[in-house]
Amino acid sequence: MDHEATKGLSFGTIAIHAGVEPEPVTGAIMTPIFQTSTYVQPAVGEPRAGSYDYGRTANPTREALEANIAALEGGTHGIAFASGLAGIEAVVKRLSAGDHVVSEENTYGGTTRMFNHVLSRLGIEFSYVDSRDTQAVADAMRPETKLVHVETPTNPMMRLCDIEAIAALAHDAGALLSVDNTFASPYNQRPLLLGADFTLHSSTKYVNGHSDLIGGLVAVADEGLAEDLYFIRKSTGAVPGPMDCWLTLRGAKTLHVRMERHNENGLAIARWLEDHPRVDRVFYPGLESHEQHELAKRQMSGFTGMVSVDVGTLERAKAFTEHMQLFALAESLGGIESLVNVPALMTHASVPEDRREAMGITPGLVRLSVGIEDIDDLIADLDRVLG
Ligand SMILES: *Cc1c(COP(=O)(O)O)cnc(C)c1O
């Protein structure tokens, strides 16, 4: 189904049909995996359908996935990348030396590493703010600020920022807003509809949802921005393979069903943990006790399976996480199976200790990626380790 035809349809219908057309030769209902590097051209310099000349530039399996994510995010164009970080890099590479970026301080650790140790060496400047405070973002803007980059909810502290307000202030200052929507997924939050210019995913996580590939997706609602990103990707080369695109498209078709269960399980576990005497604090935007619960209700329609808990000390965090049966001790998130990790020693070990502590990423903080198993079994697993 093409973009026009999906207008007016509901999310689950779009997830299954957007971008997917019967294959023209046989009518195969599933988009084939076009596992090819190049295409035979009928005449010199005249590729078929105008674009199929080389696999880095164009691939039909990739295009089906791109049309799907564009529709799911309420945008017009999707651009698929080899990883989530490659997608973020492409958005920043629209800028030039001397330009400035204002970034949320508690983003995915790999994002700050890329900003500070790779892209800043090319002359792009980055400043970091706590974007829960919209005024702090406004105060960090400079005449040369071209991009504001936020993540909401953040990893692992589940901080939110007001996408609509920040989009407005970025635009007033002549800058664009990119939102890393990995944690929420398009099922729960659609930044483009709130005014953002780019919505980004590590599709490694919820969009693919089966922990079997690394991938990135960007969606936009502007032809010019899409052209920029296609050009950057073609020129720099971070393309995903056709097989991974096919798997991601298959995953995206069940996103709505999976997210319903992630949302349900996440909320049930957050509530159960909040009442547990051995847990100091629970961070989950769906809890009334979350300091930004009102904003969460306003800009999200569900609160995902990501739950962080503070159990006080590293010893307790280790005792908790190393003896679980169903929650596997691993980095990453957003798959159908439950995972657990200790961010200070695992996913966020590369963040300097003083910054970690300032953001609340203490050694006793445990992050759960609640999967879609049966809730009674998950709670029994937690009950056993927490005692
Ligand atoms: C994992 C992750 C990334 C990086 O994505 P990769 O696919 O691992 O490159 C970026 N942002 C967030 C929020 C993530 O969780």
Tab-separated table of N, CA and C and ligand atoms in Angstrom, residues 82-86 88 107-111 151 153-155 180-183 200-205 213-216 332-333 367, ligand 1:
chain	number	residue	atom	x	y	z
A	82	ALA	N	22.250	1.229	8.619
A	82	ALA	CA	22.847	-0.010	9.116
A	82	ALA	C	22.748	-0.154	10.626
A	83	SER	N	22.536	0.964	11.341
A	83	SER	CA	22.375	0.911	12.798
A	83	SER	C	21.690	2.193	13.245
A	84	GLY	N	21.234	2.194	14.481
A	84	GLY	CA	20.628	3.404	15.031
A	84	GLY	C	21.613	4.556	15.033
A	85	LEU	N	22.859	4.266	15.422
A	85	LEU	CA	23.867	5.337	15.474
A	85	LEU	C	24.152	5.905	14.087
A	86	ALA	N	24.134	5.061	13.058
A	86	ALA	CA	24.371	5.572	11.697
A	86	ALA	C	23.261	6.547	11.295
A	88	ILE	N	21.530	8.514	13.415
A	88	ILE	CA	21.774	9.769	14.151
A	88	ILE	C	22.939	10.521	13.509
A	107	THR	N	21.283	10.998	26.922
A	107	THR	CA	20.945	10.162	25.764
A	107	THR	C	21.640	8.812	25.888
A	108	TYR	N	21.342	7.956	24.949
A	108	TYR	CA	22.053	6.688	24.813
A	108	TYR	C	23.560	6.975	24.855
A	109	GLY	N	24.311	6.157	25.616
A	109	GLY	CA	25.744	6.417	25.805
A	109	GLY	C	26.516	6.521	24.498
A	110	GLY	N	26.181	5.682	23.526
A	110	GLY	CA	26.877	5.692	22.242
A	110	GLY	C	26.656	6.984	21.462
A	111	THR	N	25.534	7.644	21.718
A	111	THR	CA	25.255	8.912	21.031
A	111	THR	C	26.219	9.984	21.523
A	151	GLU	N	15.993	12.828	23.460
A	151	GLU	CA	15.573	11.438	23.557
A	151	GLU	C	14.486	11.447	24.623
A	153	PRO	N	11.258	8.728	26.177
A	153	PRO	CA	11.941	8.748	27.460
A	153	PRO	C	13.425	8.449	27.289
A	154	THR	N	14.227	8.950	28.270
A	154	THR	CA	15.663	8.725	28.178
A	154	THR	C	16.049	7.379	28.785
A	155	ASN	N	17.247	6.998	28.455
A	155	ASN	CA	17.801	5.722	28.838
A	155	ASN	C	18.918	5.958	29.855
A	180	ASP	N	15.039	11.047	19.305
A	180	ASP	CA	15.326	9.613	19.333
A	180	ASP	C	14.120	8.949	20.003
A	181	ASN	N	13.318	8.265	19.193
A	181	ASN	CA	12.039	7.699	19.636
A	181	ASN	C	12.158	6.199	19.925
A	182	THR	N	13.401	5.736	20.074
A	182	THR	CA	13.647	4.300	20.257
A	182	THR	C	12.884	3.722	21.445
A	183	PHE	N	12.934	4.429	22.598
A	183	PHE	CA	12.333	3.863	23.809
A	183	PHE	C	10.814	3.809	23.713
A	200	LEU	N	13.885	9.287	15.113
A	200	LEU	CA	14.947	8.306	14.906
A	200	LEU	C	14.696	7.051	15.719
A	201	HIS	N	15.095	5.928	15.156
A	201	HIS	CA	15.009	4.663	15.890
A	201	HIS	C	16.276	3.858	15.758
A	202	SER	N	16.667	3.270	16.873
A	202	SER	CA	17.488	2.086	16.775
A	202	SER	C	16.452	0.982	16.560
A	203	SER	N	16.287	0.542	15.316
A	203	SER	CA	15.266	-0.488	15.041
A	203	SER	C	15.718	-1.847	15.563
A	204	THR	N	16.973	-1.909	16.006
A	204	THR	CA	17.488	-3.038	16.789
A	204	THR	C	16.533	-3.364	17.946
A	205	LYS	N	15.833	-2.349	18.444
A	205	LYS	CA	15.037	-2.471	19.668
A	205	LYS	C	13.577	-2.772	19.320
A	213	LEU	N	18.924	-8.487	15.009
A	213	LEU	CA	19.676	-7.672	14.047
A	213	LEU	C	19.985	-6.302	14.637
A	214	ILE	N	20.878	-5.568	13.977
A	214	ILE	CA	21.198	-4.175	14.311
A	214	ILE	C	20.690	-3.323	13.146
A	215	GLY	N	19.927	-2.281	13.451
A	215	GLY	CA	19.415	-1.433	12.361
A	215	GLY	C	18.982	-0.061	12.852
A	216	GLY	N	18.857	0.882	11.926
A	216	GLY	CA	18.408	2.232	12.266
A	216	GLY	C	17.381	2.727	11.272
A	332	SER	N	21.078	-4.028	25.495
A	332	SER	CA	19.978	-3.945	24.531
A	332	SER	C	18.621	-4.062	25.212
A	333	LEU	N	17.574	-3.935	24.413
A	333	LEU	CA	16.223	-3.811	24.948
A	333	LEU	C	15.219	-3.961	23.809
A	367	ARG	N	18.103	-1.733	35.193
A	367	ARG	CA	17.157	-1.430	34.118
A	367	ARG	C	16.543	-2.730	33.601
B	1	LIG	C1	20.520	1.226	21.110
B	1	LIG	C2	20.198	2.657	21.008
B	1	LIG	C3	20.819	3.470	20.052
B	1	LIG	C4	21.904	2.949	19.134
B	1	LIG	O1	21.386	2.078	18.208
B	1	LIG	P1	22.266	0.922	17.477
B	1	LIG	O2	21.235	0.249	16.646
B	1	LIG	O3	22.816	0.071	18.579
B	1	LIG	O4	23.311	1.634	16.716
B	1	LIG	C5	20.435	4.791	19.966
B	1	LIG	N1	19.501	5.303	20.780
B	1	LIG	C6	18.890	4.557	21.733
B	1	LIG	C7	17.866	5.185	22.603
B	1	LIG	C8	19.219	3.218	21.874
B	1	LIG	O5	18.613	2.489	22.827
